Short mmCIF file of C-alpha atoms and ligand atoms in Angstrom, two decimals:
data_model
loop_
_atom_site.label_atom_id
_atom_site.label_comp_id
_atom_site.label_asym_id
_atom_site.label_seq_id
_atom_site.Cartn_x
_atom_site.Cartn_y
_atom_site.Cartn_z
CA UNK A 13 0.00 0.00 0.00
CA UNK A 14 1.66 3.18 -1.21
CA UNK A 15 -1.04 5.85 -0.90
CA UNK A 16 -4.15 6.05 1.27
CA UNK A 17 -6.95 8.59 1.00
CA UNK A 18 -8.25 9.96 4.26
CA UNK A 19 -11.65 11.61 4.49
CA UNK A 20 -12.17 13.74 7.57
CA UNK A 21 -13.88 16.77 9.01
CA UNK A 22 -13.13 20.32 8.02
CA UNK A 23 -13.91 20.99 11.72
CA UNK A 24 -12.03 19.82 14.81
CA UNK A 25 -15.09 18.24 16.40
CA UNK A 26 -16.24 18.50 20.00
CA UNK A 27 -13.60 16.39 21.71
CA UNK A 28 -9.79 16.57 21.78
CA UNK A 29 -9.80 12.83 21.11
CA UNK A 30 -10.55 13.48 17.42
CA UNK A 31 -7.48 15.69 17.08
CA UNK A 32 -5.40 13.10 18.93
CA UNK A 33 -6.72 10.41 16.58
CA UNK A 34 -5.81 12.46 13.50
CA UNK A 35 -2.29 12.98 14.88
CA UNK A 36 -1.93 9.26 15.62
CA UNK A 37 -3.03 8.42 12.07
CA UNK A 38 -0.66 11.01 10.55
CA UNK A 39 2.31 9.57 12.49
CA UNK A 40 1.38 6.03 11.46
CA UNK A 41 1.21 6.98 7.76
CA UNK A 42 4.59 8.71 7.92
CA UNK A 43 6.12 5.78 9.84
CA UNK A 44 4.91 3.30 7.23
CA UNK A 45 5.95 5.61 4.35
CA UNK A 46 2.38 5.67 3.07
CA UNK A 47 1.55 8.90 1.23
CA UNK A 48 -1.52 10.75 2.48
CA UNK A 49 -4.09 11.73 -0.14
CA UNK A 50 -6.69 14.12 1.25
CA UNK A 51 -8.84 17.17 0.52
CA UNK A 52 -5.91 19.63 0.49
CA UNK A 53 -7.24 21.92 3.18
CA UNK A 54 -5.35 23.47 6.11
CA UNK A 55 -8.35 23.62 8.44
CA UNK A 56 -9.95 21.23 10.94
CA UNK A 57 -8.88 17.62 11.25
CA UNK A 58 -7.73 17.78 7.61
CA UNK A 59 -5.09 20.39 8.47
CA UNK A 60 -3.95 18.59 11.64
CA UNK A 61 -3.55 15.34 9.72
CA UNK A 62 -1.52 16.86 6.86
CA UNK A 63 0.68 18.85 9.29
CA UNK A 64 1.44 15.69 11.28
CA UNK A 65 2.35 13.66 8.19
CA UNK A 66 4.66 16.42 6.91
CA UNK A 67 6.19 17.13 10.35
CA UNK A 68 7.14 13.44 10.60
CA UNK A 69 8.85 13.33 7.21
CA UNK A 70 5.91 11.88 5.27
CA UNK A 71 4.30 12.92 2.01
CA UNK A 72 0.90 14.55 1.62
CA UNK A 73 -1.01 15.10 -1.62
CA UNK A 74 -4.02 17.43 -1.56
CA UNK A 75 -6.89 17.61 -4.04
CA UNK A 76 -8.99 20.75 -3.68
CA UNK A 77 -11.74 22.20 -5.87
CA UNK A 78 -11.11 25.77 -7.04
CA UNK A 79 -14.33 26.96 -5.39
CA UNK A 80 -13.13 25.72 -1.98
CA UNK A 81 -9.54 26.82 -2.35
CA UNK A 82 -10.14 30.07 -0.47
CA UNK A 83 -12.92 28.94 1.84
CA UNK A 84 -11.02 25.95 3.18
CA UNK A 85 -7.63 27.63 2.71
CA UNK A 86 -5.44 25.21 0.80
CA UNK A 87 -2.45 23.88 2.72
CA UNK A 88 0.70 25.80 1.68
CA UNK A 89 3.34 23.09 2.25
CA UNK A 90 2.00 19.97 0.60
CA UNK A 91 4.18 17.59 -1.39
CA UNK A 92 1.70 18.09 -4.24
CA UNK A 93 -1.57 20.01 -4.59
CA UNK A 94 -4.08 19.35 -7.35
CA UNK A 95 -6.58 22.17 -7.91
CA UNK A 96 -9.59 20.70 -9.70
CA UNK A 97 -12.77 22.19 -11.13
CA UNK A 98 -15.49 20.33 -9.22
CA UNK A 99 -16.32 18.20 -6.19
CA UNK A 100 -16.82 15.26 -8.55
CA UNK A 101 -13.35 15.71 -9.97
CA UNK A 102 -11.93 15.93 -6.45
CA UNK A 103 -13.41 12.59 -5.41
CA UNK A 104 -12.42 10.91 -8.68
CA UNK A 105 -8.82 12.16 -8.39
CA UNK A 106 -8.53 11.13 -4.74
CA UNK A 107 -9.88 7.66 -5.55
CA UNK A 108 -7.59 7.27 -8.58
CA UNK A 109 -4.49 8.21 -6.55
CA UNK A 110 -5.24 5.92 -3.59
CA UNK A 111 -4.93 2.23 -2.72
CA UNK A 112 -7.56 2.43 0.03
CA UNK A 113 -9.78 4.81 2.00
CA UNK A 114 -9.73 5.74 5.69
CA UNK A 115 -12.56 7.70 7.27
CA UNK A 116 -11.82 9.77 10.37
CA UNK A 117 -14.68 11.47 12.22
CA UNK A 118 -16.26 14.23 10.16
CA UNK A 119 -19.49 15.79 8.99
CA UNK A 120 -21.78 15.42 6.01
CA UNK A 121 -18.93 15.99 3.51
CA UNK A 122 -16.91 13.17 5.06
CA UNK A 123 -19.90 10.82 5.00
CA UNK A 124 -20.67 11.72 1.40
CA UNK A 125 -17.13 10.81 0.40
CA UNK A 126 -17.28 7.57 2.45
CA UNK A 127 -20.60 6.45 0.96
CA UNK A 128 -19.36 6.96 -2.57
CA UNK A 129 -16.36 4.65 -2.13
CA UNK A 130 -18.42 2.17 -0.07
CA UNK A 131 -21.17 1.88 -2.70
CA UNK A 132 -18.70 1.87 -5.60
CA UNK A 133 -16.90 -1.03 -3.91
CA UNK A 134 -20.22 -2.89 -3.68
CA UNK A 135 -20.75 -2.79 -7.41
CA UNK A 136 -17.11 -3.47 -8.25
CA UNK A 137 -16.03 -0.07 -9.60
CA UNK A 138 -12.99 -0.54 -7.36
CA UNK A 139 -11.62 -3.35 -5.19
CA UNK A 140 -9.88 -1.17 -2.60
CA UNK A 141 -10.36 -1.43 1.17
CA UNK A 142 -12.34 1.16 3.02
CA UNK A 143 -12.38 1.61 6.80
CA UNK A 144 -13.81 3.73 9.58
CA UNK A 145 -11.43 4.96 12.24
CA UNK A 146 -13.95 4.78 15.05
CA UNK A 147 -12.41 7.28 17.47
CA UNK A 148 -14.43 7.71 20.68
CA UNK A 149 -17.03 5.36 19.11
CA UNK A 150 -18.03 8.28 16.86
CA UNK A 151 -19.32 5.95 14.15
CA UNK A 152 -21.29 3.59 16.45
CA UNK A 153 -24.66 5.11 15.44
CA UNK A 154 -23.76 4.50 11.79
CA UNK A 155 -22.69 0.92 12.58
CA UNK A 156 -26.05 0.38 14.32
CA UNK A 157 -27.79 1.69 11.22
CA UNK A 158 -25.80 -0.82 9.12
CA UNK A 159 -27.03 -3.63 11.46
CA UNK A 160 -30.59 -2.40 10.96
CA UNK A 161 -30.10 -2.26 7.20
CA UNK A 162 -28.85 -5.87 7.23
CA UNK A 163 -31.77 -6.98 9.44
CA UNK A 164 -34.21 -5.28 7.11
CA UNK A 165 -32.55 -6.83 4.05
CA UNK A 166 -31.46 -3.61 2.38
CA UNK A 167 -27.78 -4.41 2.87
CA UNK A 168 -26.16 -7.80 2.47
CA UNK A 169 -23.89 -8.96 5.28
CA UNK A 170 -21.00 -9.50 2.84
CA UNK A 171 -21.15 -5.82 1.84
CA UNK A 172 -21.56 -4.63 5.41
CA UNK A 173 -18.39 -6.49 6.31
CA UNK A 174 -16.53 -4.70 3.49
CA UNK A 175 -16.42 -1.68 5.81
CA UNK A 176 -13.46 -2.30 8.11
CA UNK A 177 -13.66 -0.73 11.56
CA UNK A 178 -11.06 -0.09 14.24
CA UNK A 179 -10.17 2.60 16.76
CA UNK A 180 -6.43 2.20 16.13
CA UNK A 181 -4.83 3.50 12.90
CA UNK A 182 -2.19 0.79 13.00
CA UNK A 183 -4.71 -2.05 13.35
CA UNK A 184 -6.97 -0.54 10.68
CA UNK A 185 -4.08 -0.36 8.18
CA UNK A 186 -3.14 -3.95 9.10
CA UNK A 187 -6.72 -4.97 8.23
CA UNK A 188 -6.33 -3.17 4.88
CA UNK A 189 -3.30 -5.26 3.95
CA UNK A 190 -5.24 -8.56 4.25
CA UNK A 191 -8.51 -7.25 2.75
CA UNK A 192 -10.24 -9.42 0.15
CA UNK A 193 -13.06 -7.71 -1.78
CA UNK A 194 -16.38 -9.58 -1.93
CA UNK A 195 -17.97 -10.78 -5.18
CA UNK A 196 -19.72 -7.77 -6.67
CA UNK A 197 -23.41 -7.02 -6.56
CA UNK A 198 -25.18 -7.60 -9.84
CA UNK A 199 -28.82 -7.45 -10.85
CA UNK A 200 -30.50 -9.79 -13.25
CA UNK A 201 -33.74 -9.19 -15.14
CA UNK A 202 -36.70 -7.17 -13.93
CA UNK A 203 -36.82 -8.86 -10.54
CA UNK A 204 -33.37 -7.49 -9.67
CA UNK A 205 -32.20 -10.89 -8.39
CA UNK A 206 -28.89 -10.51 -6.65
CA UNK A 207 -26.48 -13.09 -8.02
CA UNK A 208 -24.16 -14.65 -5.47
P1 AMP B 324 -17.12 17.89 6.47
O1 AMP B 324 -17.04 16.46 6.86
O2 AMP B 324 -18.54 18.32 6.16
O3 AMP B 324 -16.43 18.81 7.42
O4 AMP B 324 -16.37 18.00 5.08
C1 AMP B 324 -15.12 17.41 4.91
C2 AMP B 324 -14.63 17.65 3.53
O5 AMP B 324 -15.51 17.08 2.59
C3 AMP B 324 -14.52 19.12 3.17
O6 AMP B 324 -13.30 19.30 2.51
C4 AMP B 324 -15.63 19.35 2.22
O7 AMP B 324 -15.31 20.29 1.26
C5 AMP B 324 -15.71 18.00 1.54
N1 AMP B 324 -17.00 17.80 0.91
C6 AMP B 324 -18.22 18.20 1.32
N2 AMP B 324 -19.19 17.83 0.46
C7 AMP B 324 -18.56 17.18 -0.54
C8 AMP B 324 -18.98 16.56 -1.76
N3 AMP B 324 -20.27 16.51 -2.11
N4 AMP B 324 -18.03 15.98 -2.57
C9 AMP B 324 -16.73 16.04 -2.22
N5 AMP B 324 -16.26 16.60 -1.11
C10 AMP B 324 -17.16 17.16 -0.26
#
């Protein structure tokens, strides 16, 4: 694994634990010589994460849409910064550059980015691992929703278990290295039969 995308909040969140978690992840990426690919911003958890990677001798690539360049204040010291024209282009570029996706705590933007790679994995657009860094159990409500979705037969267990979860960056990255993607979801005929 050479490059990992990290989706995370443009805010710091309501507990210092989120900042500590971002720092821990940044150190782990630098230690393993894994390049960070992220949204290119200098604010919130995004900024803390990039600063930590760079301060520990690692590499950080940012991908920021022109319309957010000023609002989110692009990070001035990145190894590389791509300025793209749209949010769609940002996500596509981040996905193309990365071998997997880590999700730190964040808001609606973070979840939007997570759900795109999760659902694209389900239908086989990519075979890369995707994991939630569940700091302070931040994602427990989402994990409960996944259980409910499985119970109610809107989500198959094999796709639910595609989403790797850990509260330690090191253990989460270890899970990434042994990840095997499930057989993809396909639909057949008008009845939308899911083929195993
Ligand atoms: P948030 O989690 O809401 O703090 O946002 C985290 C990052 O996701 C920020 O850099 C936002 O610009 C970005 N973001 C928000 N919405 C989208 C979207 N629809 N597509 C791509 N990035 C987004």
